[in-house]
CSV table of C-alpha atoms and ligand atoms in Angstrom, one decimal:
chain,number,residue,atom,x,y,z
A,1,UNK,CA,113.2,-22.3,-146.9
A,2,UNK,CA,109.3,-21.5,-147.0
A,3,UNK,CA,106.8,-24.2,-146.7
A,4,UNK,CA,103.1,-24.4,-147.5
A,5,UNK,CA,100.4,-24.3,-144.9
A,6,UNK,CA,98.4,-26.7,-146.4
A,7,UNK,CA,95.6,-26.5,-143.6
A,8,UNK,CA,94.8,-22.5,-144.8
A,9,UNK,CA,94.5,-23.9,-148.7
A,10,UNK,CA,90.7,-24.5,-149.9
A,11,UNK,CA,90.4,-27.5,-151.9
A,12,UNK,CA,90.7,-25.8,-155.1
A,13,UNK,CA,93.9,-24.6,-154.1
A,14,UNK,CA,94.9,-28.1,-153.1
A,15,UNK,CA,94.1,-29.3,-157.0
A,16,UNK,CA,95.9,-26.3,-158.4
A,17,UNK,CA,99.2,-27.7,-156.9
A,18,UNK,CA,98.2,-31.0,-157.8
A,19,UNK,CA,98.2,-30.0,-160.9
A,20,UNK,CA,101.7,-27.9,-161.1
A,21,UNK,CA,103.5,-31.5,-160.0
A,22,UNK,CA,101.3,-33.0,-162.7
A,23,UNK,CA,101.9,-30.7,-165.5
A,24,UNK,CA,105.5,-29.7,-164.6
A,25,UNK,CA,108.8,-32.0,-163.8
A,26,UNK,CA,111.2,-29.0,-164.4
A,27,UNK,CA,109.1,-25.9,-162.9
A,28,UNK,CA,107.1,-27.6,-160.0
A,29,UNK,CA,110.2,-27.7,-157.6
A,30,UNK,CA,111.8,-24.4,-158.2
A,31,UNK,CA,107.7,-22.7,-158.1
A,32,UNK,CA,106.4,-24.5,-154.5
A,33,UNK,CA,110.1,-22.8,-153.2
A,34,UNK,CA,109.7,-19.7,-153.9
A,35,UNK,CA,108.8,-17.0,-151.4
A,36,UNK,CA,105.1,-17.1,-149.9
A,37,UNK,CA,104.3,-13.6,-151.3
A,38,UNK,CA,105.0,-15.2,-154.9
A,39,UNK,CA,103.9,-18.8,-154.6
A,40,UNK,CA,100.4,-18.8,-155.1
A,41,UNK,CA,100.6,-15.8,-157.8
A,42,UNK,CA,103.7,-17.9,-160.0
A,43,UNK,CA,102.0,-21.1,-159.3
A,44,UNK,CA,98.5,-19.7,-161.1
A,45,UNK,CA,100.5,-18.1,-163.9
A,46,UNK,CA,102.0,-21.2,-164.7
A,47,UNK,CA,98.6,-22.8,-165.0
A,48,UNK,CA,97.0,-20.6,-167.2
A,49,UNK,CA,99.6,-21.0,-169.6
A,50,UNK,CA,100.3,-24.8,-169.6
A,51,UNK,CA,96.6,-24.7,-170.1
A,52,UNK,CA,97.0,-22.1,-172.8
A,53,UNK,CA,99.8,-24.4,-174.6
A,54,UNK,CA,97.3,-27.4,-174.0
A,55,UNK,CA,95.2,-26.2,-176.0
A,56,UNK,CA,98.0,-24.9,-178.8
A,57,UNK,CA,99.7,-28.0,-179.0
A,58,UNK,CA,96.6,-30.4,-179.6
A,59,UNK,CA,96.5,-30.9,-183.4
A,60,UNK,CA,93.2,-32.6,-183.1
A,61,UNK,CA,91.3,-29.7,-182.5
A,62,UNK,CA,90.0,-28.2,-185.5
A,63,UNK,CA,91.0,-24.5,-186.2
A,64,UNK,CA,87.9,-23.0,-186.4
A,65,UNK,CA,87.6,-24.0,-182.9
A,66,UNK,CA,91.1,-23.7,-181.3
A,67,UNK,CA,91.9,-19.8,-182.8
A,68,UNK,CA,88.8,-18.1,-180.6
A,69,UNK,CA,89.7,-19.9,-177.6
A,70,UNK,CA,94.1,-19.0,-177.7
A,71,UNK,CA,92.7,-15.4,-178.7
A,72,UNK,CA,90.5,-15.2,-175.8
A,73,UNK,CA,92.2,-16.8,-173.1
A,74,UNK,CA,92.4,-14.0,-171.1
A,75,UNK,CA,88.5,-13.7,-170.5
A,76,UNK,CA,88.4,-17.3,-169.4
A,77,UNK,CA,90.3,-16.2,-166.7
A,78,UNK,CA,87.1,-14.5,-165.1
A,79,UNK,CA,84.8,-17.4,-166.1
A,80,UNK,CA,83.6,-18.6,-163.4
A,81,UNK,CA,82.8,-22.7,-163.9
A,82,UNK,CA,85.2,-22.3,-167.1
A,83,UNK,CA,86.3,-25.9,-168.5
A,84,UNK,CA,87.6,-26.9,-171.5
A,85,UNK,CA,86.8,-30.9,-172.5
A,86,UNK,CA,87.6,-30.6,-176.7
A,87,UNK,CA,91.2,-31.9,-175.9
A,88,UNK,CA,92.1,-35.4,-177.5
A,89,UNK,CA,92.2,-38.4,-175.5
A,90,UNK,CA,95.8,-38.6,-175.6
A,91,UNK,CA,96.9,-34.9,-175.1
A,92,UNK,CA,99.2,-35.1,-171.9
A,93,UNK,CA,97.7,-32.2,-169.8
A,94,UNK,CA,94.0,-32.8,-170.7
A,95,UNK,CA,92.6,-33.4,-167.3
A,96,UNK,CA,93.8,-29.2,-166.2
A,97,UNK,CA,91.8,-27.6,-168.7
A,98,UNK,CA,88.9,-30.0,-167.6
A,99,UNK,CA,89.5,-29.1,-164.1
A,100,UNK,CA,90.6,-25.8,-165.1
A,101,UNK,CA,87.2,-24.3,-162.8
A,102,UNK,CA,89.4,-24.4,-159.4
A,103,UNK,CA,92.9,-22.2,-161.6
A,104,UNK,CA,89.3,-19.5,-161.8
A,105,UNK,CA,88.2,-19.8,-158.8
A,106,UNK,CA,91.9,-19.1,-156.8
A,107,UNK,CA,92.7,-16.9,-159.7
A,108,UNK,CA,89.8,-14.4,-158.1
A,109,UNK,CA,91.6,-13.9,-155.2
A,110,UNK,CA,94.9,-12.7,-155.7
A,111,UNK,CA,96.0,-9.6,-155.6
A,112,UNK,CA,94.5,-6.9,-158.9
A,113,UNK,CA,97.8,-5.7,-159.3
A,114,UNK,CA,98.6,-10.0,-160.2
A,115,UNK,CA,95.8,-10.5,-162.1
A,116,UNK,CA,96.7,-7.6,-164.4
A,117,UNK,CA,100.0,-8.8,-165.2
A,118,UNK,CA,98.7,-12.2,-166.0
A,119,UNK,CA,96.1,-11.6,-168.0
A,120,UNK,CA,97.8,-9.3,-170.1
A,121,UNK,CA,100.7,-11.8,-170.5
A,122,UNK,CA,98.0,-14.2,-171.6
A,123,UNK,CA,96.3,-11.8,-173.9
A,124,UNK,CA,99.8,-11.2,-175.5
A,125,UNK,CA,100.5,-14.5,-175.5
A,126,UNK,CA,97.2,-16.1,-176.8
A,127,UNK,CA,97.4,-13.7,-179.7
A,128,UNK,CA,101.0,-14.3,-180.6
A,129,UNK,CA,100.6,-18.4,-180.7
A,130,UNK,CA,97.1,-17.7,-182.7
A,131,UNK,CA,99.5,-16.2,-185.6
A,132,UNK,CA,101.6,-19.4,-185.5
A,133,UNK,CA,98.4,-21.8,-185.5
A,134,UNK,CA,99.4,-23.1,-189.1
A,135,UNK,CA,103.4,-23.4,-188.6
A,136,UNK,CA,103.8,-26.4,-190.7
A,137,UNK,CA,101.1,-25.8,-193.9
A,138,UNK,CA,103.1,-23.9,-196.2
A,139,UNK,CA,105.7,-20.8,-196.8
A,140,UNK,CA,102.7,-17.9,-196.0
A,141,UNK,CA,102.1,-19.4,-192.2
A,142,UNK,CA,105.3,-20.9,-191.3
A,143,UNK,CA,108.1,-20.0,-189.9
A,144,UNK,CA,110.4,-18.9,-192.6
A,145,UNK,CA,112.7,-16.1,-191.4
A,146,UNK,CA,115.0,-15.8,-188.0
A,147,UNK,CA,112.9,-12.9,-187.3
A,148,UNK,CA,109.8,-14.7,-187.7
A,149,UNK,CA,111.3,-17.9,-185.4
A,150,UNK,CA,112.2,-15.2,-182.6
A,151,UNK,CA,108.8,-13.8,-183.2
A,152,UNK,CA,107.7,-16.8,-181.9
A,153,UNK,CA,109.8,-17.3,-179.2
A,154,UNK,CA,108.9,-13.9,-177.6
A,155,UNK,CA,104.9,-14.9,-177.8
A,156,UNK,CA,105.5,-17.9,-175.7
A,157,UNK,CA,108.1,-17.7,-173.9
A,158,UNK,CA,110.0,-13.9,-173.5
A,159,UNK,CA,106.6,-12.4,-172.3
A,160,UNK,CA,106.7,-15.1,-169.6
A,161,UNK,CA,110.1,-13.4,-168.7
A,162,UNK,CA,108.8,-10.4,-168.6
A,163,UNK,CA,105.4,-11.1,-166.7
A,164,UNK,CA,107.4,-13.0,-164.3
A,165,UNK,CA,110.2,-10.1,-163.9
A,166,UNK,CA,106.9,-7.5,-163.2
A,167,UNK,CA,105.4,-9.9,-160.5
A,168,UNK,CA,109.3,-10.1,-159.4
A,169,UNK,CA,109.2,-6.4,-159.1
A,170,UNK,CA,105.5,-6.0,-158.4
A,171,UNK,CA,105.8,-8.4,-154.9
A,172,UNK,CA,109.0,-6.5,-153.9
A,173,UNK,CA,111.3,-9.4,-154.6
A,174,UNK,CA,113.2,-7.8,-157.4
A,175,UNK,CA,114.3,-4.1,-158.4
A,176,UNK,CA,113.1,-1.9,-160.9
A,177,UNK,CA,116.3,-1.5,-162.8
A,178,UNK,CA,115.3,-5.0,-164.2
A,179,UNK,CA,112.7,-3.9,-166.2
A,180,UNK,CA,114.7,-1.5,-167.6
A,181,UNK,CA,117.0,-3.5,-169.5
A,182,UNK,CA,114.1,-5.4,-171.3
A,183,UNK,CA,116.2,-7.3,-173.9
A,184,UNK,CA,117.7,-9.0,-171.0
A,185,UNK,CA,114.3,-10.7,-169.5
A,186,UNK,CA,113.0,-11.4,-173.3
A,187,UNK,CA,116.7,-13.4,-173.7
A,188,UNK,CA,115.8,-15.1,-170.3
A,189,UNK,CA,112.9,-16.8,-172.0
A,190,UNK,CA,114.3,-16.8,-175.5
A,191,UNK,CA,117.3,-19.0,-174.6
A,192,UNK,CA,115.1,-21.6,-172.7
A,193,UNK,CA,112.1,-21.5,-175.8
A,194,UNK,CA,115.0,-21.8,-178.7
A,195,UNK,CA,116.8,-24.8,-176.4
A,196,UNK,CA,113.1,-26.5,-176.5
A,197,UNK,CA,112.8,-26.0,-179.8
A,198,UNK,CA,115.9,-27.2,-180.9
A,199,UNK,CA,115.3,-30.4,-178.5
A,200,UNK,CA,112.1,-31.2,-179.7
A,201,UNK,CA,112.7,-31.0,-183.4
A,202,UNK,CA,112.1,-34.9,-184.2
A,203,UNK,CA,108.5,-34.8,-181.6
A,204,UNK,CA,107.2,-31.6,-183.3
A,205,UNK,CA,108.1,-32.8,-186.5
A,206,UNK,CA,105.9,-36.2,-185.8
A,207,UNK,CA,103.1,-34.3,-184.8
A,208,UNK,CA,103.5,-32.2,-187.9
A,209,UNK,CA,105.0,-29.2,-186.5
A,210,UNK,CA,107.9,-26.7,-187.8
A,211,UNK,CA,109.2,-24.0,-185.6
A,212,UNK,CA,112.9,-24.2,-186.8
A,213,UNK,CA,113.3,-21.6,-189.2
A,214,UNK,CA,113.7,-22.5,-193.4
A,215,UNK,CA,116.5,-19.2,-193.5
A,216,UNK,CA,118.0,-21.9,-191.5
A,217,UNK,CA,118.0,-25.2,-192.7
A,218,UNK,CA,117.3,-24.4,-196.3
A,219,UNK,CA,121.3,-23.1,-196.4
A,220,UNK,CA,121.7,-27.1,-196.3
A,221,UNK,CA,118.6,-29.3,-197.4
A,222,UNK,CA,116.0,-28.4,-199.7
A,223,UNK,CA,113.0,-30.1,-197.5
A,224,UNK,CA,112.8,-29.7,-194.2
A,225,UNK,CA,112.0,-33.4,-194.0
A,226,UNK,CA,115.2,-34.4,-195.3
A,227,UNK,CA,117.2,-33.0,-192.1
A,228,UNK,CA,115.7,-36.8,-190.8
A,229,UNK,CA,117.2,-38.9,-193.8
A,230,UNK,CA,120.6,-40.4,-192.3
A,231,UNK,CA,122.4,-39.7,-195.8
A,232,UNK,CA,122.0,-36.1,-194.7
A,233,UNK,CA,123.5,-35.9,-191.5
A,234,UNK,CA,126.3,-33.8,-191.5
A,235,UNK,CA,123.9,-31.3,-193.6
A,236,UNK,CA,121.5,-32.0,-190.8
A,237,UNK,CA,124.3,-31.4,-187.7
A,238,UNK,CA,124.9,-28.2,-189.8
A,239,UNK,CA,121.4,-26.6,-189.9
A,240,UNK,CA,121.3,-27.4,-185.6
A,241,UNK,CA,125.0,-25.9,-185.3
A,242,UNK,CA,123.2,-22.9,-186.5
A,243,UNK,CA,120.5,-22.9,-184.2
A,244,UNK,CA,122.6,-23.7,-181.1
A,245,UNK,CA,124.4,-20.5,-182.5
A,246,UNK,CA,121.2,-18.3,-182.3
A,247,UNK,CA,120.5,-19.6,-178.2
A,248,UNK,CA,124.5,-19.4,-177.5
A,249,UNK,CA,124.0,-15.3,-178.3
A,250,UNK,CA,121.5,-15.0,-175.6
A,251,UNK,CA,123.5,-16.7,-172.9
A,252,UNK,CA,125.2,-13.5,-171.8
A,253,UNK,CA,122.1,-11.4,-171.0
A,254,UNK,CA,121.0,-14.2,-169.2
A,255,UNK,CA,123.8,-14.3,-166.4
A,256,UNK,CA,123.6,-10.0,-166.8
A,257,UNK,CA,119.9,-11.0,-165.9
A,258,UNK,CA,120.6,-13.4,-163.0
A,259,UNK,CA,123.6,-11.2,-161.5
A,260,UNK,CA,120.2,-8.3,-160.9
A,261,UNK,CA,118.3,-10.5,-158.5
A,262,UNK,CA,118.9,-10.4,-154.8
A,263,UNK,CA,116.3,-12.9,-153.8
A,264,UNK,CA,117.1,-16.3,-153.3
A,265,UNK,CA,113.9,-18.2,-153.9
A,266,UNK,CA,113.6,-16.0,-157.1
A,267,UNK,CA,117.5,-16.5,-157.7
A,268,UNK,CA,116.5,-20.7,-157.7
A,269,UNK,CA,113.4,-20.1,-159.8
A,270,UNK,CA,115.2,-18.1,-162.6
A,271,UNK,CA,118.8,-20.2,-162.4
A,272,UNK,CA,117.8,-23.6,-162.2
A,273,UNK,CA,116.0,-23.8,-165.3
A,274,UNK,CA,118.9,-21.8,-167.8
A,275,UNK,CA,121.2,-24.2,-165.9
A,276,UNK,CA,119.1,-26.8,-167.3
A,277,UNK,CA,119.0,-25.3,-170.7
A,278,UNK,CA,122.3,-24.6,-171.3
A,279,UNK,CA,123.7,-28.3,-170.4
A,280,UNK,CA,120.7,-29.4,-173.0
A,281,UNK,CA,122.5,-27.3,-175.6
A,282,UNK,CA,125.2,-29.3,-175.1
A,283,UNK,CA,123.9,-32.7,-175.5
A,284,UNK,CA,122.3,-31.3,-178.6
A,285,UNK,CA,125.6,-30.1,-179.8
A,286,UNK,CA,126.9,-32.0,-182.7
A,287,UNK,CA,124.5,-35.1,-181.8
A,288,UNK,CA,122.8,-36.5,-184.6
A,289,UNK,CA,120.6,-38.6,-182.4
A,290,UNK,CA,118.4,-35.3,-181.9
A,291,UNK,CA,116.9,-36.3,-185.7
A,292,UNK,CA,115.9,-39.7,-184.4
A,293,UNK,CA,114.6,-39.2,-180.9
A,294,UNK,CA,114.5,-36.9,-178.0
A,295,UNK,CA,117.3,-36.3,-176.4
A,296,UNK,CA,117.9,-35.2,-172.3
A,297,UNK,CA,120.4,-34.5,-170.0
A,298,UNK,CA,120.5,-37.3,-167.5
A,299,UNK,CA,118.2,-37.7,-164.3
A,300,UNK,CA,121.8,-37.6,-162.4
A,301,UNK,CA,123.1,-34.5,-164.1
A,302,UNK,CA,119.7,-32.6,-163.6
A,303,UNK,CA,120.2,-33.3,-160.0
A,304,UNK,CA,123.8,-32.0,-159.8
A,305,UNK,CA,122.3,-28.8,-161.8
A,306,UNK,CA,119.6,-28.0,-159.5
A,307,UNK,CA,122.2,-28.3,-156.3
A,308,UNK,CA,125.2,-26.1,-157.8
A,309,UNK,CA,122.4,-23.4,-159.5
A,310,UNK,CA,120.7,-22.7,-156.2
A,311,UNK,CA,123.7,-21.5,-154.5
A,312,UNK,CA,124.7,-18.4,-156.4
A,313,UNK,CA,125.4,-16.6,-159.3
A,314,UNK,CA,129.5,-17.7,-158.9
A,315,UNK,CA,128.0,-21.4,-159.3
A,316,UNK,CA,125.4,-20.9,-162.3
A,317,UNK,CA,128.6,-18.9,-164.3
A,318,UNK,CA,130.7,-22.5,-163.4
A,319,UNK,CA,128.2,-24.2,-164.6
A,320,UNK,CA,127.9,-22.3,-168.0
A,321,UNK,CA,131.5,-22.3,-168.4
A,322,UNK,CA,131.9,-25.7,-168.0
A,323,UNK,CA,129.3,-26.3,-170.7
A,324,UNK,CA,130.6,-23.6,-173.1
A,325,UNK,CA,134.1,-25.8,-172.9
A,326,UNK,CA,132.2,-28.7,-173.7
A,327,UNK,CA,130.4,-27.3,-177.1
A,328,UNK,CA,133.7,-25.1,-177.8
A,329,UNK,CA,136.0,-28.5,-177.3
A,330,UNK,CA,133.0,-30.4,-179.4
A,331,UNK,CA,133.0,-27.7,-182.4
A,332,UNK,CA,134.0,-29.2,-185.6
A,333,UNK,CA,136.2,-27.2,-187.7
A,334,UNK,CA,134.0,-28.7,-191.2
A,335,UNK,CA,130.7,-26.9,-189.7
A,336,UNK,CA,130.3,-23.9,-191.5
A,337,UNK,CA,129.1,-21.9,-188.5
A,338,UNK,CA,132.7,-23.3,-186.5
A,339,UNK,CA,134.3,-19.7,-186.4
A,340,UNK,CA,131.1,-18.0,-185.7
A,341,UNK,CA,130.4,-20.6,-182.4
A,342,UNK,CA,134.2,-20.6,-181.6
A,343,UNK,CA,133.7,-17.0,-181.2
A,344,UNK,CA,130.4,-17.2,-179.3
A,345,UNK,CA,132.0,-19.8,-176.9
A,346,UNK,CA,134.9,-17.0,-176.6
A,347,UNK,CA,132.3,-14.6,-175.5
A,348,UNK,CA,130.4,-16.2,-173.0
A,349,UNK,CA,133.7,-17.0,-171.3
A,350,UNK,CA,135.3,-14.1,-171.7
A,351,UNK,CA,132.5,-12.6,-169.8
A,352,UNK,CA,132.1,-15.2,-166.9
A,353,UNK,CA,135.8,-14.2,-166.4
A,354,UNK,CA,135.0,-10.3,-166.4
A,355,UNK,CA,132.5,-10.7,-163.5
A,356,UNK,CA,134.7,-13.9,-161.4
A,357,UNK,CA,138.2,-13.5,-162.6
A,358,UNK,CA,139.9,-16.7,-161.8
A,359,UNK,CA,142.5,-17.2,-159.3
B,401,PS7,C1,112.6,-16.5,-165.2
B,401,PS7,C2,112.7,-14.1,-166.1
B,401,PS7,C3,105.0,-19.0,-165.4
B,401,PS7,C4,106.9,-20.2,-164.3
B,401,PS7,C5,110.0,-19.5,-167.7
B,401,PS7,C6,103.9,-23.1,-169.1
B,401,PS7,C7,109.2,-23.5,-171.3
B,401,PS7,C8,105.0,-24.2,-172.6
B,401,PS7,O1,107.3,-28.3,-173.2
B,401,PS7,O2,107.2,-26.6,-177.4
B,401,PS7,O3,107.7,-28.9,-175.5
B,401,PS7,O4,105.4,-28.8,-174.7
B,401,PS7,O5,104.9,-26.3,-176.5
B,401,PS7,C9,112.3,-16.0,-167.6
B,401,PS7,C10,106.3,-20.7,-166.5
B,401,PS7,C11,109.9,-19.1,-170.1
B,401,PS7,C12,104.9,-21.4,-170.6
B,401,PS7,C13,107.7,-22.0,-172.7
B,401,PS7,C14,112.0,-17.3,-167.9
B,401,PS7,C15,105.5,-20.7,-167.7
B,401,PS7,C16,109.2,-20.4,-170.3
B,401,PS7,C17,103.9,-21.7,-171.7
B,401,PS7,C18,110.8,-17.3,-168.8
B,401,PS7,C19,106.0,-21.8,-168.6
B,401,PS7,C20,109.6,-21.0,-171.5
B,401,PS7,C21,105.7,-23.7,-175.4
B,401,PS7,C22,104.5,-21.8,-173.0
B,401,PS7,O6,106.6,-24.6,-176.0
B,401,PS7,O7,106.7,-26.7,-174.9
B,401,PS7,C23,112.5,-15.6,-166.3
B,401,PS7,C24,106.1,-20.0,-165.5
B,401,PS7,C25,110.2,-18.7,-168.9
B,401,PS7,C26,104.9,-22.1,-169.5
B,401,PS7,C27,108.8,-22.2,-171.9
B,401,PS7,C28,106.9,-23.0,-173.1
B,401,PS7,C29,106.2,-22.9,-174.4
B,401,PS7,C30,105.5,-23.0,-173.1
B,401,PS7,P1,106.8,-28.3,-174.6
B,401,PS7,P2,106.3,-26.1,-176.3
B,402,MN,MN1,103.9,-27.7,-175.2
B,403,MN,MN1,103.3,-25.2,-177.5
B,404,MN,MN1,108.5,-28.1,-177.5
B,405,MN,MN1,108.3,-31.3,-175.5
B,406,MN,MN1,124.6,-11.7,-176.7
């Protein structure tokens, strides 16, 4: 286990993990673990871009004033005195970017070969989410196709598996032969974007936000807003059947990815969280309360998750059987995606048994 020496941090180092446990319930544990060469690096990373998605996910900033700052993000990073105050009263991470001077300041002083890899992530990433700005206004801006919805995902969340895989490799944590294999990082962060976006359909929808994709739910309503009427709701359980379908595909490359990392801090950081994801899936699954409110896993259950996912990879493939049983046992034989998530169930377990044969 590797703990801080708080008496070596300045104080703006201090605030910057302030802020993490502030910002983060998830990602704040698994980050202050990880190994010292990593922690301060992973810890700033994170910053940057839950200040980056603070400033994506305020609808009350105008436009005109919200695209220059996501496509510039990256030269903030070497502002010195850089804060942001333009964030709404009731955005939830408001007080980082108004703080944001002291994620500067410690951001100086890592090592160059760091600071590339963020600020190029954030470049990519700024960009990417700039694109998306107008997601819910109409057919030209949204997100219409599977390929437009996976777009998406890789902007703001399969570039932060792949900048986190380089500072893996870059800090000697992690081999090469990861990088090498890059659909298997993007699918790292795919599975764990698509899972938030499925989850948060009713929230983003009440702040006037789309991100599930009309190739989707158009097969069964002709409004997105009617996947929220309850006369629809097998049409409803239908459209989200076939986005669980599109995460369930990426579950594979995820253990492929995990079963490449020798580290155990980084083991923790990367497990934990698709543990998380995929037992999220699950409550999803077949759950019409998802068009009503948000739904979670329980405070109990993400405590049994984080225990059996920081062991090893034998645990985290338990853990994604048991949840693959779950959805495969839960798969309703009306849904017209059942064969199609029958088989992808089949899969997944098929391969945990390929790498831990039972008995
Ligand atoms: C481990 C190879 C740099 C640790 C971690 C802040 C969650 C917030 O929460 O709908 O509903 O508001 O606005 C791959 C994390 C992907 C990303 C993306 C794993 C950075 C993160 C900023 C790759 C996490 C997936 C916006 C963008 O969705 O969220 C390995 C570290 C990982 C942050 C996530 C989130 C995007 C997001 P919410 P949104
Ligand atoms: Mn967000
Ligand atoms: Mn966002
Ligand atoms: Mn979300
Ligand atoms: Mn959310
Ligand atoms: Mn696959």
């Amino acid at each position: 286990v590797h703990e801080r020496d708080e008496s070596k941090e300045t104080d703006a180092l201090k605030r910057c993990f302030y802020f993490l446990d502030m910002t983060s319930r998830s990602f704040s544990a698994v980050i202050k673990e990880l190994h010292p060469e990593l922690l301060v690096p992973v810890t700033l990373f994170y910053l940057v871009l839950r200040g980056l998605d603070t400033v994506e996910d305020d609808m009350t900033i105008p436009l005109e004033t919200k695209e220059p700052i996501l496509r510039n993000f990256q030269d903030v990073l070497e502002q010195d005195g850089w804060t942001f105050t333009e964030n709404g009263p009731d955005e939830k991470d408001r007080q980082l970017l108004a703080e944001f001077n002291v994620v500067v300041e410690e951001f100086k002083k890592i090592k160059p070969a760091y600071k590339t890899i963020i600020k190029d992530i954030t470049k990519k990433m700024g960009n990417g989410m700039a694109d998306y700005v107008r997601n819910a206004e109409h057919d030209t801006n949204g997100v219409n196709t599977i390929k437009d919805y996976e777009l998406y995902c890789h902007y703001v969340a399969g570039l932060v598996g792949e900048g986190l895989t380089r500072l893996f490799v870059e800090g000697g944590l992690a081999t090469t032969e990861l990088l090498k294999r890059p659909v298997l990082m993007e699918s790292m962060g795919q599975f764990l974007q698509q899972v938030n976006i499925i989850r948060d359909i009713k929230e983003d929808h009440v702040d006037k936000r789309r991100f599930w994709p009309k190739e989707v739910w158009s097969k069964h309503v002709d409004k997105f807003e009617d996947l929220f009427q309850p006369e629809n709701k097998e049409k409803a359980l239908s459209a989200s059947s076939e986005m669980i379908l599109l995460a369930l595909n990426r579950a594979d490359d995820c253990l492929y990815y995990l079963a490449g990392i020798r580290e155990q801090s980084v083991f923790n950081f990367c497990a934990i969280p698709q543990s998380m994801a995929i037992a999220t899936l699950d409550v999803c699954f077949q759950n019409h309360e998802l068009f009503k409110r948000n739904v979670k896993i329980t405070k109990g259950e993400a405590c049994q998750l984080m225990i059996e996912s920081s062991q090893n990879l034998q645990m985290v493939c338990d853990v994604f059987k048991r949840y693959t049983r779950k959805i495969h046992q839960k798969n309703n034989p009306h849904d017209p995606n059942f064969l199609k998530i029958s088989i992808a169930c089949g899969k997944i377990e098929q391969f945990i048994e390929t790498i831990f044969p039972s008995q």
